[in-house]
Amino acid sequence: DAGVTQSPTHLIKTRGQQVTLRCSPKSGHDTVSWYQQALGQGPQFIFQYYEEEERQRGNFPDRFSGHQFPNYSSELNVNALLLGDSALYLCASSQTPSGGYTFGSGTRLTVV
Amino acid sequence: AQKVTQAQTEISVVEKEDVTLDCVYETRDTTYYLFWYKQPPSGELVFLIRRNSFDEQNEISGRYSWNFQKSTSSFNFTITASQVVDSAVYFCALSEDQAGTALIFGKGTTLSVSS
């Protein structure tokens, strides 16, 4: 039983570019959350998607947007990348918003 | 505002030593949930335990135990007889709901266990 799958595992982008990160939830899970983890810090909640809609959002600018597809997979898009966006981006999925979350191994984004 | 503080940035112990990781939280909610996660070098966060604000019973799971004290807003984690495989970053987190939506994490404690 595959857990949460994220792609790519590593990514290098130039300041000002746009990036899309992908997440496939654990089988049977329909809710996806995204977190940003800067080096040496704890993860910070970006947003949660359920039924293809953004349900909750953390304190992140509009440059961060997302999408959830009918198969429950999700994308995180970041526009106008800043050096400070360099981080590990973690996806977590659950079965309905009330279920416990399973985390993926993340995508390491480096902005140069 | 909600906040989680893990004052210990790094801890180094020798195998078989006991180690306690501290966690202090702040919240104005009367109902809240506390979590501990382990993050090995591979990156994924591994769920260890969830506690709700109404259950102050200490919990033991094998070599792991947790001490929840509302009076001091603390939720400490003890590993007994530590092993090299326990080496990881440990995070304490706070959420308004039991699922752990919109978790507020501390900065983590890096535990290094040497043989």
GROMACS .gro file of C-alpha atoms in nm:
model
  227
    1ASP     CA    1   0.000   0.000   0.000
    2ALA     CA    2   0.173   0.313  -0.123
    3GLY     CA    3   0.181   0.602   0.115
    4VAL     CA    4   0.185   0.965   0.016
    5THR     CA    5   0.389   1.018  -0.298
    6GLN     CA    6   0.543   1.351  -0.389
    7SER     CA    7   0.722   1.457  -0.704
    8PRO     CA    8   0.978   1.566  -0.785
    9THR     CA    9   1.201   1.488  -0.488
   10HIS     CA   10   1.438   1.774  -0.562
   11LEU     CA   11   1.404   2.085  -0.772
   12ILE     CA   12   1.618   2.389  -0.846
   13LYS     CA   13   1.453   2.705  -0.976
   14THR     CA   14   1.563   3.059  -1.047
   15ARG     CA   15   1.424   3.357  -0.860
   16GLY     CA   16   1.113   3.490  -1.032
   17GLN     CA   17   1.017   3.159  -1.191
   18GLN     CA   18   0.710   2.953  -1.119
   19VAL     CA   19   0.704   2.598  -0.982
   20THR     CA   20   0.449   2.317  -0.953
   21LEU     CA   21   0.483   2.041  -0.696
   22ARG     CA   22   0.271   1.728  -0.706
   23CYS     CA   23   0.122   1.499  -0.445
   24SER     CA   24  -0.060   1.168  -0.467
   25PRO     CA   25  -0.242   1.088  -0.145
   26LYS     CA   26  -0.238   0.755   0.029
   27SER     CA   27  -0.489   0.509  -0.110
   28GLY     CA   28  -0.832   0.576   0.039
   29HIS     CA   29  -0.747   0.931   0.144
   30ASP     CA   30  -0.940   1.226   0.002
   31THR     CA   31  -0.798   1.526   0.186
   32VAL     CA   32  -0.461   1.684   0.121
   33SER     CA   33  -0.265   1.944   0.317
   34TRP     CA   34   0.058   2.118   0.224
   35TYR     CA   35   0.333   2.239   0.456
   36GLN     CA   36   0.650   2.441   0.405
   37GLN     CA   37   0.953   2.348   0.615
   38ALA     CA   38   1.247   2.586   0.602
   39LEU     CA   39   1.585   2.452   0.705
   40GLY     CA   40   1.609   2.407   1.080
   41GLN     CA   41   1.245   2.498   1.134
   42GLY     CA   42   0.922   2.317   1.197
   43PRO     CA   43   0.673   2.276   0.912
   44GLN     CA   44   0.428   2.559   0.851
   45PHE     CA   45   0.075   2.494   0.726
   46ILE     CA   46   0.005   2.634   0.380
   47PHE     CA   47  -0.345   2.506   0.297
   48GLN     CA   48  -0.580   2.209   0.295
   49TYR     CA   49  -0.785   2.074   0.004
   50TYR     CA   50  -1.099   1.865   0.031
   51GLU     CA   51  -1.357   1.798  -0.240
   52GLU     CA   52  -1.142   1.997  -0.482
   53GLU     CA   53  -1.173   2.315  -0.278
   54GLU     CA   54  -0.935   2.500  -0.050
   55ARG     CA   55  -1.083   2.456   0.297
   56GLN     CA   56  -0.826   2.618   0.525
   57ARG     CA   57  -0.529   2.839   0.461
   58GLY     CA   58  -0.231   2.938   0.667
   59ASN     CA   59  -0.047   3.269   0.660
   60PHE     CA   60   0.097   3.247   0.311
   61PRO     CA   61   0.074   3.503   0.029
   62ASP     CA   62  -0.138   3.456  -0.281
   63ARG     CA   63   0.174   3.350  -0.471
   64PHE     CA   64   0.103   3.012  -0.317
   65SER     CA   65  -0.192   2.841  -0.479
   66GLY     CA   66  -0.313   2.488  -0.512
   67HIS     CA   67  -0.546   2.252  -0.682
   68GLN     CA   68  -0.704   1.919  -0.607
   69PHE     CA   69  -0.812   1.686  -0.885
   70PRO     CA   70  -1.109   1.445  -0.892
   71ASN     CA   71  -0.871   1.156  -0.815
   72TYR     CA   72  -0.774   1.346  -0.493
   73SER     CA   73  -0.420   1.420  -0.608
   74SER     CA   74  -0.303   1.774  -0.556
   75GLU     CA   75  -0.066   2.036  -0.687
   76LEU     CA   76   0.105   2.324  -0.511
   77ASN     CA   77   0.197   2.618  -0.731
   78VAL     CA   78   0.430   2.897  -0.630
   79ASN     CA   79   0.464   3.203  -0.852
   80ALA     CA   80   0.737   3.467  -0.861
   81LEU     CA   81   0.975   3.256  -0.657
   82LEU     CA   82   1.184   3.425  -0.391
   83LEU     CA   83   1.505   3.300  -0.236
   84GLY     CA   84   1.309   3.259   0.087
   85ASP     CA   85   1.082   3.003  -0.076
   86SER     CA   86   1.368   2.753  -0.062
   87ALA     CA   87   1.239   2.477   0.166
   88LEU     CA   88   1.113   2.124   0.197
   89TYR     CA   89   0.749   2.110   0.090
   90LEU     CA   90   0.554   1.837   0.261
   91CYS     CA   91   0.223   1.695   0.153
   92ALA     CA   92  -0.003   1.512   0.399
   93SER     CA   93  -0.322   1.322   0.328
   94SER     CA   94  -0.610   1.194   0.536
   95GLN     CA   95  -0.938   1.010   0.497
   96THR     CA   96  -1.190   1.294   0.518
   97PRO     CA   97  -1.077   1.605   0.702
   98SER     CA   98  -1.132   1.431   1.034
   99GLY     CA   99  -0.889   1.148   0.976
  100GLY     CA  100  -0.529   1.141   1.092
  101TYR     CA  101  -0.270   1.265   0.846
  102THR     CA  102   0.003   1.067   0.672
  103PHE     CA  103   0.298   1.268   0.547
  104GLY     CA  104   0.506   1.224   0.235
  105SER     CA  105   0.883   1.261   0.218
  106GLY     CA  106   0.860   1.602   0.059
  107THR     CA  107   0.999   1.798  -0.233
  108ARG     CA  108   1.319   1.990  -0.166
  109LEU     CA  109   1.294   2.322  -0.354
  110THR     CA  110   1.602   2.536  -0.395
  111VAL     CA  111   1.563   2.885  -0.537
  112VAL     CA  112   1.882   3.043  -0.672
  113ALA     CA  113  -0.204   3.318   1.935
  114GLN     CA  114  -0.107   2.955   1.938
  115LYS     CA  115   0.257   2.866   1.980
  116VAL     CA  116   0.474   2.562   2.047
  117THR     CA  117   0.820   2.595   2.197
  118GLN     CA  118   1.085   2.327   2.196
  119ALA     CA  119   1.371   2.490   2.381
  120GLN     CA  120   1.619   2.208   2.319
  121THR     CA  121   1.767   2.246   1.973
  122GLU     CA  122   1.999   1.948   1.986
  123ILE     CA  123   2.051   1.662   2.230
  124SER     CA  124   2.327   1.402   2.213
  125VAL     CA  125   2.317   1.084   2.420
  126VAL     CA  126   2.487   0.750   2.426
  127GLU     CA  127   2.289   0.437   2.356
  128LYS     CA  128   2.083   0.306   2.650
  129GLU     CA  129   2.059   0.648   2.812
  130ASP     CA  130   1.713   0.788   2.886
  131VAL     CA  131   1.631   1.120   2.723
  132THR     CA  132   1.345   1.367   2.766
  133LEU     CA  133   1.237   1.610   2.496
  134ASP     CA  134   1.057   1.916   2.626
  135CYS     CA  135   0.754   2.084   2.472
  136VAL     CA  136   0.569   2.390   2.598
  137TYR     CA  137   0.260   2.520   2.424
  138GLU     CA  138   0.040   2.829   2.428
  139THR     CA  139  -0.325   2.841   2.329
  140ARG     CA  140  -0.643   3.015   2.437
  141ASP     CA  141  -0.861   2.727   2.321
  142THR     CA  142  -1.012   2.501   2.584
  143THR     CA  143  -1.020   2.210   2.344
  144TYR     CA  144  -0.700   2.135   2.161
  145TYR     CA  145  -0.483   1.846   2.056
  146LEU     CA  146  -0.114   1.787   2.102
  147PHE     CA  147   0.101   1.571   1.879
  148TRP     CA  148   0.454   1.437   1.857
  149TYR     CA  149   0.612   1.352   1.522
  150LYS     CA  150   0.948   1.199   1.432
  151GLN     CA  151   1.132   1.312   1.119
  152PRO     CA  152   1.410   1.077   1.009
  153PRO     CA  153   1.664   1.188   0.748
  154SER     CA  154   1.431   1.065   0.473
  155GLY     CA  155   1.207   1.362   0.547
  156GLU     CA  156   0.860   1.225   0.610
  157LEU     CA  157   0.694   1.304   0.940
  158VAL     CA  158   0.605   0.992   1.135
  159PHE     CA  159   0.313   1.023   1.376
  160LEU     CA  160   0.394   0.913   1.731
  161ILE     CA  161   0.109   1.024   1.953
  162ARG     CA  162  -0.195   1.250   1.984
  163ARG     CA  163  -0.335   1.380   2.310
  164ASN     CA  164  -0.650   1.588   2.365
  165SER     CA  165  -0.667   1.865   2.621
  166PHE     CA  166  -0.907   1.673   2.844
  167ASP     CA  167  -0.692   1.367   2.884
  168GLU     CA  168  -0.398   1.427   3.116
  169GLN     CA  169  -0.316   1.062   3.166
  170ASN     CA  170   0.043   0.980   3.093
  171GLU     CA  171   0.094   0.730   2.817
  172ILE     CA  172   0.356   0.464   2.765
  173SER     CA  173   0.422   0.281   2.442
  174GLY     CA  174   0.719   0.051   2.460
  175ARG     CA  175   1.027   0.265   2.522
  176TYR     CA  176   0.830   0.585   2.463
  177SER     CA  177   0.633   0.775   2.725
  178TRP     CA  178   0.459   1.109   2.733
  179ASN     CA  179   0.386   1.341   3.024
  180PHE     CA  180   0.105   1.592   2.967
  181GLN     CA  181   0.062   1.863   3.232
  182LYS     CA  182  -0.198   2.133   3.163
  183SER     CA  183  -0.090   2.328   3.470
  184THR     CA  184   0.246   2.399   3.310
  185SER     CA  185   0.128   2.374   2.946
  186SER     CA  186   0.381   2.105   2.879
  187PHE     CA  187   0.376   1.781   2.683
  188ASN     CA  188   0.713   1.615   2.730
  189PHE     CA  189   0.838   1.303   2.556
  190THR     CA  190   1.076   1.052   2.713
  191ILE     CA  191   1.265   0.777   2.535
  192THR     CA  192   1.390   0.508   2.770
  193ALA     CA  193   1.704   0.311   2.685
  194SER     CA  194   1.766   0.509   2.367
  195GLN     CA  195   1.887   0.335   2.052
  196VAL     CA  196   2.078   0.457   1.748
  197VAL     CA  197   1.759   0.419   1.542
  198ASP     CA  198   1.598   0.687   1.760
  199SER     CA  199   1.825   0.947   1.601
  200ALA     CA  200   1.597   1.195   1.424
  201VAL     CA  201   1.434   1.534   1.458
  202TYR     CA  202   1.134   1.529   1.689
  203PHE     CA  203   0.853   1.779   1.659
  204CYS     CA  204   0.582   1.871   1.904
  205ALA     CA  205   0.269   2.019   1.744
  206LEU     CA  206  -0.067   2.170   1.836
  207SER     CA  207  -0.400   2.158   1.651
  208GLU     CA  208  -0.757   2.270   1.707
  209ASP     CA  209  -0.894   1.937   1.584
  210GLN     CA  210  -0.814   1.575   1.648
  211ALA     CA  211  -0.721   1.510   1.288
  212GLY     CA  212  -0.429   1.746   1.313
  213THR     CA  213  -0.541   1.993   1.051
  214ALA     CA  214  -0.332   2.310   1.030
  215LEU     CA  215  -0.077   2.181   1.278
  216ILE     CA  216   0.138   2.438   1.456
  217PHE     CA  217   0.481   2.291   1.499
  218GLY     CA  218   0.767   2.374   1.728
  219LYS     CA  219   1.113   2.416   1.578
  220GLY     CA  220   1.205   2.060   1.662
  221THR     CA  221   1.472   1.888   1.868
  222THR     CA  222   1.748   1.698   1.692
  223LEU     CA  223   1.831   1.383   1.886
  224SER     CA  224   2.160   1.208   1.815
  225VAL     CA  225   2.214   0.868   1.974
  226SER     CA  226   2.564   0.727   1.947
  227SER     CA  227   2.669   0.369   2.004
   0.00000   0.00000   0.00000
